[in-house]
Short mmCIF file of C-alpha atoms and ligand atoms in Angstrom, two decimals:
data_model
loop_
_atom_site.label_atom_id
_atom_site.label_comp_id
_atom_site.label_asym_id
_atom_site.label_seq_id
_atom_site.Cartn_x
_atom_site.Cartn_y
_atom_site.Cartn_z
CA MET A 1 62.05 44.78 65.23
CA GLY A 2 62.00 41.54 63.31
CA ASN A 3 59.39 40.84 60.73
CA PHE A 4 56.23 40.36 62.83
CA PHE A 5 54.11 38.92 60.07
CA PRO A 6 55.66 35.97 58.23
CA ARG A 7 56.39 36.61 54.58
CA TRP A 8 53.59 34.50 53.18
CA THR A 9 50.97 36.88 54.54
CA ASN A 10 51.93 39.31 51.79
CA TRP A 11 50.15 36.92 49.51
CA LEU A 12 47.06 36.64 51.69
CA PRO A 13 44.92 39.30 49.95
CA LEU A 14 45.69 37.78 46.58
CA LYS A 15 44.86 34.29 47.86
CA LEU A 16 41.59 35.53 49.30
CA ALA A 17 40.72 37.22 46.04
CA VAL A 18 41.45 34.07 44.06
CA ALA A 19 39.45 31.95 46.50
CA ALA A 20 36.52 34.38 46.31
CA GLY A 21 36.76 34.20 42.54
CA PHE A 22 36.46 30.43 42.64
CA VAL A 23 33.44 30.65 44.92
CA VAL A 24 31.67 33.05 42.56
CA PHE A 25 32.58 30.88 39.59
CA GLY A 26 31.35 27.78 41.42
CA VAL A 27 28.03 29.38 42.30
CA SER A 28 27.51 30.56 38.75
CA LEU A 29 27.93 26.95 37.60
CA ALA A 30 25.78 25.58 40.39
CA VAL A 31 22.82 27.93 39.95
CA PRO A 32 21.71 26.71 36.52
CA TYR A 33 22.44 23.17 37.69
CA TYR A 34 20.09 23.45 40.68
CA PHE A 35 17.45 25.19 38.64
CA THR A 36 17.55 22.64 35.81
CA PRO A 37 14.76 20.19 36.61
CA LYS A 38 16.20 16.77 37.57
CA TYR A 39 14.18 15.04 34.90
CA THR A 40 16.13 16.71 32.10
CA ARG A 41 19.53 15.34 33.13
CA VAL A 42 21.26 12.36 31.55
CA GLY A 43 21.32 9.56 34.10
CA TYR A 44 18.18 10.74 35.97
CA GLN A 45 16.86 7.57 37.56
CA PRO A 46 14.15 7.89 40.22
CA SER A 47 13.23 4.82 42.22
CA GLN A 48 9.91 3.19 41.41
CA PRO A 49 7.23 1.77 43.73
CA VAL A 50 7.67 -1.72 42.20
CA PRO A 51 11.08 -3.07 41.06
CA PHE A 52 9.96 -3.56 37.45
CA SER A 53 12.82 -4.58 35.17
CA HIS A 54 12.89 -3.86 31.42
CA GLN A 55 15.96 -6.03 31.24
CA ILE A 56 13.83 -9.05 32.22
CA HIS A 57 10.62 -8.19 30.37
CA ALA A 58 11.84 -6.51 27.16
CA GLY A 59 15.33 -8.07 27.09
CA GLN A 60 15.17 -11.67 28.32
CA LEU A 61 11.47 -12.32 27.65
CA GLY A 62 11.62 -10.30 24.41
CA LEU A 63 8.22 -8.65 24.89
CA ASP A 64 7.65 -5.93 22.28
CA CYS A 65 7.51 -2.41 23.70
CA ARG A 66 3.99 -2.03 22.30
CA TYR A 67 2.71 -4.95 24.38
CA CYS A 68 2.80 -2.54 27.33
CA HIS A 69 3.19 0.91 25.77
CA SER A 70 0.27 0.17 23.53
CA PHE A 71 -0.66 3.70 22.41
CA VAL A 72 2.82 4.85 21.48
CA GLU A 73 2.38 4.54 17.72
CA ALA A 74 -1.13 5.84 17.57
CA SER A 75 -1.01 8.74 19.97
CA GLY A 76 1.09 11.73 20.86
CA HIS A 77 1.63 10.42 24.37
CA ALA A 78 3.13 7.09 25.30
CA ASN A 79 1.21 5.27 28.03
CA VAL A 80 2.51 3.26 30.95
CA PRO A 81 0.57 -0.04 31.23
CA THR A 82 -2.23 -0.60 33.73
CA ASN A 83 -2.08 -3.35 36.36
CA GLN A 84 -4.21 -5.51 34.14
CA THR A 85 -1.26 -5.97 31.76
CA CYS A 86 0.91 -7.25 34.61
CA ILE A 87 -1.83 -9.43 36.05
CA ASN A 88 -2.14 -11.32 32.76
CA CYS A 89 1.11 -13.03 33.71
CA HIS A 90 1.52 -12.46 37.44
CA GLY A 91 -2.05 -12.67 38.73
CA PRO A 92 -2.90 -15.48 41.18
CA GLY A 93 -5.09 -17.93 39.34
CA LYS A 94 -4.07 -16.36 35.99
CA GLY A 95 -0.45 -16.48 34.80
CA ASN A 96 0.72 -17.23 38.34
CA ILE A 97 4.30 -16.24 37.53
CA LYS A 98 5.93 -15.40 40.88
CA SER A 99 2.51 -14.46 42.26
CA ASN A 100 3.78 -15.04 45.80
CA SER A 101 6.87 -12.87 45.38
CA PRO A 102 7.03 -9.91 47.77
CA LYS A 103 8.26 -7.86 44.81
CA LEU A 104 4.86 -8.33 43.23
CA ALA A 105 2.72 -7.81 46.34
CA LYS A 106 1.92 -4.19 45.45
CA VAL A 107 0.92 -5.12 41.90
CA ILE A 108 -1.44 -7.84 43.06
CA ALA A 109 -2.92 -5.70 45.84
CA ALA A 110 -3.38 -2.81 43.37
CA ALA A 111 -5.22 -5.05 40.94
CA GLU A 112 -7.58 -6.14 43.73
CA THR A 113 -8.40 -2.61 44.87
CA GLY A 114 -8.37 -1.18 41.34
CA LYS A 115 -6.03 1.62 42.43
CA PRO A 116 -3.27 2.23 39.87
CA ILE A 117 0.40 1.97 40.78
CA GLU A 118 1.96 5.41 40.91
CA TRP A 119 4.95 5.04 38.63
CA VAL A 120 7.33 7.98 38.84
CA LYS A 121 7.56 9.81 35.53
CA ILE A 122 11.10 9.79 34.18
CA HIS A 123 10.96 11.57 30.82
CA LYS A 124 9.01 14.77 30.78
CA ALA A 125 9.09 17.59 28.26
CA PRO A 126 8.34 21.01 29.81
CA ASP A 127 4.74 22.21 29.32
CA TYR A 128 5.79 24.77 26.71
CA VAL A 129 7.18 22.04 24.43
CA TYR A 130 5.00 20.15 21.98
CA PHE A 131 6.10 16.56 21.46
CA ASN A 132 4.35 13.70 19.68
CA HIS A 133 5.44 10.03 19.77
CA SER A 134 3.49 8.72 16.82
CA ALA A 135 4.86 11.46 14.51
CA HIS A 136 8.34 10.07 15.18
CA LEU A 137 7.66 6.32 15.23
CA ASN A 138 5.71 6.44 11.98
CA ARG A 139 8.69 8.12 10.34
CA GLY A 140 11.21 5.45 11.30
CA ILE A 141 12.67 6.92 14.50
CA SER A 142 13.24 4.18 17.07
CA CYS A 143 12.60 4.27 20.82
CA GLN A 144 16.32 3.59 21.03
CA SER A 145 17.31 6.93 19.46
CA CYS A 146 15.57 8.80 22.28
CA HIS A 147 15.54 6.39 25.24
CA GLY A 148 18.65 4.24 24.65
CA ARG A 149 18.87 0.47 25.29
CA ILE A 150 15.84 0.23 27.56
CA ASP A 151 15.88 -3.53 27.01
CA GLN A 152 19.15 -3.66 28.98
CA MET A 153 18.02 -1.46 31.88
CA GLU A 154 17.14 -2.90 35.30
CA VAL A 155 15.84 0.56 36.18
CA VAL A 156 15.03 3.13 33.48
CA HIS A 157 17.28 6.18 33.33
CA HIS A 158 17.79 9.05 30.91
CA ALA A 159 20.13 7.90 28.16
CA GLU A 160 19.87 11.14 26.16
CA PRO A 161 19.91 14.83 27.23
CA GLN A 162 16.28 15.59 26.18
CA SER A 163 17.37 19.20 25.61
CA MET A 164 16.38 21.51 22.76
CA GLY A 165 19.84 21.13 21.21
CA TRP A 166 19.38 17.40 21.25
CA CYS A 167 16.01 17.55 19.45
CA LEU A 168 17.50 19.91 16.86
CA ASP A 169 20.61 17.78 16.30
CA CYS A 170 18.46 14.98 15.00
CA HIS A 171 16.07 17.30 13.15
CA ARG A 172 19.03 18.66 11.18
CA ASN A 173 20.46 15.21 10.32
CA PRO A 174 17.64 12.68 10.53
CA GLU A 175 19.45 10.21 8.21
CA LYS A 176 21.63 9.20 11.16
CA ASN A 177 18.56 7.71 12.85
CA LEU A 178 16.01 6.69 10.21
CA ARG A 179 15.30 2.97 9.94
CA PRO A 180 12.70 0.76 8.25
CA LEU A 181 9.36 1.06 10.09
CA GLU A 182 9.29 -2.58 11.18
CA GLN A 183 12.55 -1.99 13.10
CA VAL A 184 11.47 0.89 15.35
CA THR A 185 10.91 -1.25 18.45
CA ASN A 186 13.83 -3.59 17.70
CA LEU A 187 16.48 -2.24 20.05
CA LYS A 188 19.02 -4.76 18.80
CA TYR A 189 18.70 -3.36 15.27
CA ASP A 190 21.94 -3.23 13.31
CA PRO A 191 21.81 -1.97 9.70
CA ALA A 192 24.72 -4.30 8.83
CA GLN A 193 22.33 -7.21 9.26
CA LEU A 194 19.79 -5.93 6.73
CA ASP A 195 19.52 -7.73 3.43
CA ARG A 196 20.59 -5.14 0.84
CA SER A 197 18.70 -6.67 -2.00
CA ALA A 198 15.46 -6.85 0.03
CA PHE A 199 15.91 -3.23 1.11
CA TYR A 200 16.15 -1.94 -2.49
CA GLN A 201 13.45 -4.34 -3.68
CA ASN A 202 11.17 -2.78 -1.12
CA LEU A 203 11.85 0.73 -2.47
CA LEU A 204 11.29 -0.47 -6.05
CA GLY A 205 8.07 -2.08 -4.88
CA LYS A 206 6.85 1.38 -3.80
CA GLY A 207 7.07 2.42 -7.44
CA ILE A 208 10.30 4.42 -7.14
CA ALA A 209 12.40 4.34 -10.33
CA PRO A 210 15.84 2.63 -10.13
CA ALA A 211 17.51 5.77 -11.53
CA GLU A 212 16.05 7.83 -8.72
CA ILE A 213 17.29 5.44 -6.05
CA ALA A 214 20.73 5.40 -7.71
CA GLN A 215 20.88 9.21 -7.43
CA SER A 216 21.30 9.03 -3.63
CA ILE A 217 23.94 6.28 -3.88
CA ASP A 218 26.12 7.95 -6.48
CA PRO A 219 24.78 10.97 -8.42
CA SER A 220 27.22 10.33 -11.29
CA ARG A 221 25.86 6.84 -12.04
CA SER A 222 22.55 5.40 -13.04
CA ALA A 223 20.80 2.06 -12.59
CA ALA A 224 18.23 0.16 -14.60
CA ASN A 225 17.29 -2.60 -12.17
CA LEU A 226 17.77 -4.18 -8.75
CA ALA A 227 21.08 -5.87 -9.65
CA ASP A 228 22.54 -2.51 -10.74
CA LEU A 229 21.46 -0.90 -7.47
CA VAL A 230 22.98 -3.63 -5.34
CA SER A 231 26.32 -3.44 -7.12
CA LEU A 232 26.33 0.38 -7.02
CA ALA A 233 25.68 0.26 -3.27
CA GLU A 234 28.41 -2.33 -2.71
CA GLY A 235 30.86 -0.05 -4.50
CA ARG A 236 29.88 2.96 -2.41
CA TYR A 237 29.21 1.48 1.05
CA GLY A 238 31.03 -1.85 1.07
CA LYS A 239 29.72 -5.38 1.62
CA GLN A 240 27.42 -4.54 4.52
CA VAL A 241 24.49 -2.16 4.62
CA THR A 242 25.31 1.05 6.53
CA GLN A 243 23.17 3.53 8.48
CA LEU A 244 24.06 6.32 6.06
CA GLU A 245 22.86 4.18 3.15
CA VAL A 246 19.51 3.34 4.75
CA GLY A 247 19.05 6.80 6.26
CA SER A 248 19.70 8.78 3.10
CA GLN A 249 17.35 6.61 1.01
CA LEU A 250 14.53 6.81 3.54
CA LYS A 251 14.99 10.54 4.05
CA LYS A 252 14.70 11.17 0.34
CA HIS A 253 11.90 8.79 -0.56
CA TRP A 254 9.76 9.38 2.53
CA GLN A 255 10.45 13.12 2.13
CA VAL A 256 11.42 13.41 5.76
CA GLN A 257 11.78 17.05 6.80
CA PRO A 258 11.82 17.51 10.55
CA PRO A 259 10.89 21.08 11.49
CA GLU A 260 13.47 23.53 12.83
CA ASN A 261 11.19 26.57 13.21
CA CYS A 262 10.34 27.66 16.75
CA THR A 263 6.57 27.35 16.42
CA ALA A 264 6.75 23.64 15.50
CA CYS A 265 7.86 22.75 19.03
CA HIS A 266 6.62 25.82 20.94
CA ARG A 267 2.97 26.25 19.95
C1 HEC B 301 5.82 -5.75 30.52
C2 HEC B 301 5.53 -4.36 30.25
C3 HEC B 301 6.54 -3.47 29.59
C4 HEC B 301 7.26 -3.69 28.42
C5 HEC B 301 7.26 -4.92 27.53
C6 HEC B 301 8.02 -2.49 28.18
N1 HEC B 301 7.77 -1.57 29.16
FE1 HEC B 301 8.55 0.30 29.30
N2 HEC B 301 7.62 0.57 31.10
C7 HEC B 301 6.80 -0.35 31.73
C8 HEC B 301 6.45 0.14 33.06
C9 HEC B 301 5.58 -0.59 34.09
C10 HEC B 301 7.07 1.39 33.20
C11 HEC B 301 7.05 2.32 34.42
C12 HEC B 301 8.06 1.86 35.44
C13 HEC B 301 9.48 2.08 35.01
O1 HEC B 301 9.84 3.20 34.67
O2 HEC B 301 10.25 1.09 34.98
C14 HEC B 301 7.80 1.62 31.96
C15 HEC B 301 8.56 2.76 31.69
C16 HEC B 301 9.19 3.03 30.48
C17 HEC B 301 9.86 4.26 30.15
C18 HEC B 301 10.02 5.45 31.06
C19 HEC B 301 8.72 6.21 31.16
C20 HEC B 301 8.88 7.56 31.79
O3 HEC B 301 8.27 7.80 32.84
O4 HEC B 301 9.62 8.38 31.23
C21 HEC B 301 10.35 4.14 28.87
C22 HEC B 301 11.10 5.19 28.09
C23 HEC B 301 9.99 2.82 28.42
N3 HEC B 301 9.30 2.17 29.40
C24 HEC B 301 10.33 2.32 27.18
C25 HEC B 301 10.15 1.00 26.81
C26 HEC B 301 10.70 0.43 25.60
C27 HEC B 301 11.54 1.16 24.58
C28 HEC B 301 10.29 -0.87 25.56
C29 HEC B 301 10.62 -1.91 24.51
C30 HEC B 301 12.01 -2.23 24.36
C31 HEC B 301 9.48 -1.11 26.77
N4 HEC B 301 9.44 0.04 27.49
C32 HEC B 301 8.88 -2.31 27.09
C33 HEC B 301 6.37 -1.54 31.20
C34 HEC B 301 6.87 -2.14 30.05
C1 HEC B 302 4.26 -11.87 29.43
C2 HEC B 302 4.28 -12.12 30.85
C3 HEC B 302 4.65 -11.00 31.78
C4 HEC B 302 4.06 -9.75 31.89
C5 HEC B 302 2.96 -9.17 31.02
C6 HEC B 302 4.68 -9.10 33.02
N1 HEC B 302 5.62 -9.92 33.56
FE1 HEC B 302 6.77 -9.52 35.19
N2 HEC B 302 7.79 -11.25 34.92
C7 HEC B 302 7.51 -12.20 33.99
C8 HEC B 302 8.49 -13.27 34.07
C9 HEC B 302 8.55 -14.52 33.21
C10 HEC B 302 9.37 -12.92 35.12
C11 HEC B 302 10.61 -13.66 35.60
C12 HEC B 302 10.23 -14.64 36.63
C13 HEC B 302 11.43 -15.39 37.14
O1 HEC B 302 12.43 -14.74 37.48
O2 HEC B 302 11.34 -16.60 37.21
C14 HEC B 302 8.87 -11.65 35.66
C15 HEC B 302 9.41 -11.02 36.76
C16 HEC B 302 8.87 -9.89 37.37
C17 HEC B 302 9.30 -9.33 38.65
C18 HEC B 302 10.38 -9.91 39.56
C19 HEC B 302 9.75 -10.89 40.50
C20 HEC B 302 10.75 -11.54 41.42
O3 HEC B 302 10.36 -11.95 42.51
O4 HEC B 302 11.93 -11.65 41.02
C21 HEC B 302 8.54 -8.21 38.89
C22 HEC B 302 8.61 -7.29 40.09
C23 HEC B 302 7.65 -8.08 37.74
N3 HEC B 302 7.86 -9.11 36.87
C24 HEC B 302 6.73 -7.05 37.61
C25 HEC B 302 5.88 -6.91 36.52
C26 HEC B 302 5.02 -5.76 36.32
C27 HEC B 302 4.91 -4.57 37.24
C28 HEC B 302 4.36 -5.98 35.15
C29 HEC B 302 3.38 -5.05 34.46
C30 HEC B 302 3.86 -3.73 34.12
C31 HEC B 302 4.80 -7.25 34.61
N4 HEC B 302 5.73 -7.78 35.47
C32 HEC B 302 4.33 -7.83 33.44
C33 HEC B 302 6.47 -12.17 33.07
C34 HEC B 302 5.64 -11.09 32.84
C1 HEC B 303 11.95 11.28 19.08
C2 HEC B 303 12.21 10.87 20.44
C3 HEC B 303 11.39 9.75 21.05
C4 HEC B 303 11.10 8.51 20.53
C5 HEC B 303 11.43 7.96 19.16
C6 HEC B 303 10.39 7.79 21.56
N1 HEC B 303 10.25 8.58 22.66
FE1 HEC B 303 9.29 8.12 24.38
N2 HEC B 303 9.53 10.01 25.08
C7 HEC B 303 10.20 11.01 24.41
C8 HEC B 303 10.02 12.27 25.11
C9 HEC B 303 10.58 13.64 24.68
C10 HEC B 303 9.19 11.98 26.25
C11 HEC B 303 8.61 12.98 27.25
C12 HEC B 303 7.28 13.41 26.63
C13 HEC B 303 6.37 14.31 27.38
O1 HEC B 303 6.63 14.69 28.51
O2 HEC B 303 5.30 14.61 26.80
C14 HEC B 303 8.93 10.55 26.20
C15 HEC B 303 8.16 9.85 27.14
C16 HEC B 303 7.92 8.47 27.10
C17 HEC B 303 7.19 7.73 28.10
C18 HEC B 303 6.56 8.30 29.35
C19 HEC B 303 5.13 8.62 29.07
C20 HEC B 303 4.33 9.07 30.24
O3 HEC B 303 3.39 9.85 30.00
O4 HEC B 303 4.63 8.69 31.39
C21 HEC B 303 7.16 6.41 27.70
C22 HEC B 303 6.50 5.24 28.40
C23 HEC B 303 7.87 6.35 26.43
N3 HEC B 303 8.32 7.61 26.10
C24 HEC B 303 8.05 5.18 25.71
C25 HEC B 303 8.53 5.13 24.41
C26 HEC B 303 8.54 3.94 23.58
C27 HEC B 303 8.05 2.57 24.01
C28 HEC B 303 9.05 4.31 22.37
C29 HEC B 303 9.22 3.44 21.13
C30 HEC B 303 8.08 2.63 20.73
C31 HEC B 303 9.39 5.72 22.46
N4 HEC B 303 9.05 6.19 23.70
C32 HEC B 303 9.94 6.48 21.42
C33 HEC B 303 10.93 10.86 23.26
C34 HEC B 303 10.85 9.79 22.40
C1 HEC B 304 16.41 10.91 16.67
C2 HEC B 304 15.77 11.92 15.85
C3 HEC B 304 14.79 12.89 16.46
C4 HEC B 304 14.80 13.41 17.73
C5 HEC B 304 15.77 13.14 18.87
C6 HEC B 304 13.67 14.30 17.80
N1 HEC B 304 13.01 14.32 16.61
FE1 HEC B 304 11.30 15.39 16.20
N2 HEC B 304 11.22 14.57 14.35
C7 HEC B 304 12.13 13.67 13.82
C8 HEC B 304 11.66 13.20 12.53
C9 HEC B 304 12.35 12.22 11.60
C10 HEC B 304 10.42 13.84 12.31
C11 HEC B 304 9.46 13.62 11.11
C12 HEC B 304 9.64 14.66 10.05
C13 HEC B 304 8.69 14.43 8.90
O1 HEC B 304 7.62 13.85 9.10
O2 HEC B 304 9.03 14.86 7.79
C14 HEC B 304 10.19 14.71 13.47
C15 HEC B 304 9.08 15.54 13.59
C16 HEC B 304 8.85 16.37 14.66
C17 HEC B 304 7.76 17.33 14.73
C18 HEC B 304 6.72 17.57 13.62
C19 HEC B 304 5.66 16.53 13.66
C20 HEC B 304 4.62 16.89 14.65
O3 HEC B 304 4.45 16.16 15.63
O4 HEC B 304 4.00 17.94 14.46
C21 HEC B 304 7.86 17.94 15.96
C22 HEC B 304 6.95 19.01 16.53
C23 HEC B 304 9.01 17.37 16.64
N3 HEC B 304 9.59 16.43 15.81
C24 HEC B 304 9.43 17.73 17.90
C25 HEC B 304 10.52 17.15 18.56
C26 HEC B 304 10.94 17.50 19.91
C27 HEC B 304 10.26 18.52 20.80
C28 HEC B 304 12.04 16.73 20.19
C29 HEC B 304 12.88 16.69 21.45
C30 HEC B 304 12.17 16.52 22.71
C31 HEC B 304 12.29 15.91 19.02
N4 HEC B 304 11.36 16.20 18.06
C32 HEC B 304 13.33 15.02 18.93
C33 HEC B 304 13.29 13.24 14.42
C34 HEC B 304 13.67 13.48 15.76
C1 HEC B 305 12.68 20.43 17.63
C2 HEC B 305 11.98 21.11 18.68
C3 HEC B 305 12.35 22.53 19.04
C4 HEC B 305 12.51 23.60 18.21
C5 HEC B 305 12.40 23.62 16.69
C6 HEC B 305 12.76 24.74 19.05
N1 HEC B 305 12.77 24.36 20.37
FE1 HEC B 305 13.05 25.59 21.99
N2 HEC B 305 12.97 23.97 23.23
C7 HEC B 305 12.74 22.67 22.84
C8 HEC B 305 12.81 21.81 24.00
C9 HEC B 305 12.62 20.31 24.03
C10 HEC B 305 13.06 22.66 25.12
C11 HEC B 305 13.22 22.22 26.58
C12 HEC B 305 14.65 21.93 26.87
C13 HEC B 305 14.91 21.47 28.27
O1 HEC B 305 14.00 21.12 29.00
O2 HEC B 305 16.11 21.45 28.60
C14 HEC B 305 13.16 24.01 24.60
C15 HEC B 305 13.41 25.13 25.38
C16 HEC B 305 13.38 26.42 24.91
C17 HEC B 305 13.54 27.60 25.74
C18 HEC B 305 13.69 27.61 27.24
C19 HEC B 305 15.09 27.92 27.66
C20 HEC B 305 16.00 26.75 27.63
O3 HEC B 305 16.96 26.77 26.84
O4 HEC B 305 15.77 25.78 28.39
C21 HEC B 305 13.48 28.69 24.92
C22 HEC B 305 13.58 30.16 25.32
C23 HEC B 305 13.32 28.19 23.55
N3 HEC B 305 13.26 26.81 23.59
C24 HEC B 305 13.23 28.98 22.42
C25 HEC B 305 13.21 28.50 21.12
C26 HEC B 305 13.33 29.35 19.93
C27 HEC B 305 13.45 30.87 19.94
C28 HEC B 305 13.27 28.53 18.84
C29 HEC B 305 13.41 28.87 17.36
C30 HEC B 305 14.69 29.45 16.98
C31 HEC B 305 13.11 27.15 19.37
N4 HEC B 305 13.09 27.19 20.74
C32 HEC B 305 12.98 26.02 18.56
C33 HEC B 305 12.48 22.23 21.55
C34 HEC B 305 12.53 23.01 20.41
#
């Protein structure tokens, strides 16, 4: 008798085993994926009841974040604005901007009935996590560090992972993100555009001794005045102000110490 089964069938059991292996492997990857809530994934972008664009309002029009998210600096929770804020500009007989646009029909109807628009929540920490906005903003952490360039987004999406590792990454090295308080809602902020002399003058104005400021620029040198500090910093960081320069000064002089112990975030 000739060979009834073709030769390749000898490999069949092995192929099946390999295929089964891939299936098991695939499922083990997929399970945590399906059980991870959608709102903790980078890129998560639900659709909203009204096509509100941050790119228009915060980008082109240049409205400050706090015009709408008015509690963000004072409270643990950021708020989404009420219809009244929109109506100031879009309301018929008030701002009248595009008040006949179909894209605004829901906003105008909602203002008349007093029923709020049900915006879909995009960022949400699990219930067992304690998070506070004002504690971050008042320590020089910008919206941008956690939400990305919202001012360029047509529709808001997750720019950052929002995971525990992500929180801890910044808590361990806050100098990478600290900026002067007046810059926290400036999403176009670039440390290279800061005026070095004004930056150090500001620290001196808080009563910090020049020698102490010099310590974080170059521990082997000292400084007696503003001019010394500026030339020390130029030697160390170059012509333009850098994030490391700003961050390490602010960390030291504001005594920034983000918590890493479990009970700080899980109370
Ligand atoms: C004209 C009002 C307005 C301004 C100005 C504004 N926002 Fe918003 N923001 C909204 C509205 C309305 C929503 C809810 C709808 C949406 O997600 O687009 C929102 C949603 C958000 C969200 C998502 C909220 C969630 O559910 O997780 C973030 C983050 C955010 N804004 C950040 C910013 C930042 C940062 C700025 C400043 C650069 C800013 N916003 C400026 C009105 C505004
Ligand atoms: C400071 C004034 C101002 C506020 C406050 C404001 N808007 Fe606007 N909005 C504008 C301007 C200006 C435009 C651009 C109009 C244009 O394209 O000519 C616009 C455009 C829009 C559009 C697009 C309309 C279209 O037909 O293209 C929508 C939708 C919208 N806004 C929703 C909102 C919502 C929702 C809020 C409240 C959370 C809000 N706006 C708050 C000024 C404002
Ligand atoms: C240190 C990181 C961090 C910074 C800085 C930060 N946010 Fe958030 N934001 C978060 C987290 C985390 C959540 C989810 C919080 C929750 O579920 O309690 C959130 C949620 C929000 C929400 C949704 C609130 C709601 O209840 O629907 C808005 C709006 C928002 N942030 C706006 C802002 C604005 C505007 C700024 C800057 C002025 C800012 N955030 C700065 C991390 C941050
Ligand atoms: C980009 C940097 C950054 C990120 C991201 C960040 N933090 Fe912080 N966090 C800080 C800084 C800076 C402080 C202030 C420390 C101080 O005051 O000395 C702080 C303080 C805190 C505190 C103590 C203040 C308070 O409210 O009791 C808690 C809790 C906290 N963060 C939780 C979180 C959680 C939860 C996340 C992630 C969802 C997070 N942080 C993400 C920088 C960050
Ligand atoms: C800076 C804030 C912060 C600190 C400190 C922190 N956690 Fe978390 N933790 C979080 C956040 C935010 C989440 C939610 C992550 C998510 O939704 O993906 C989380 C999630 C968890 C989870 C759920 C499982 C998971 O990974 O999703 C466990 C368990 C946990 N943390 C344990 C701890 C322990 C133990 C410590 C101390 C060693 C600790 N955490 C310290 C912020 C923190």
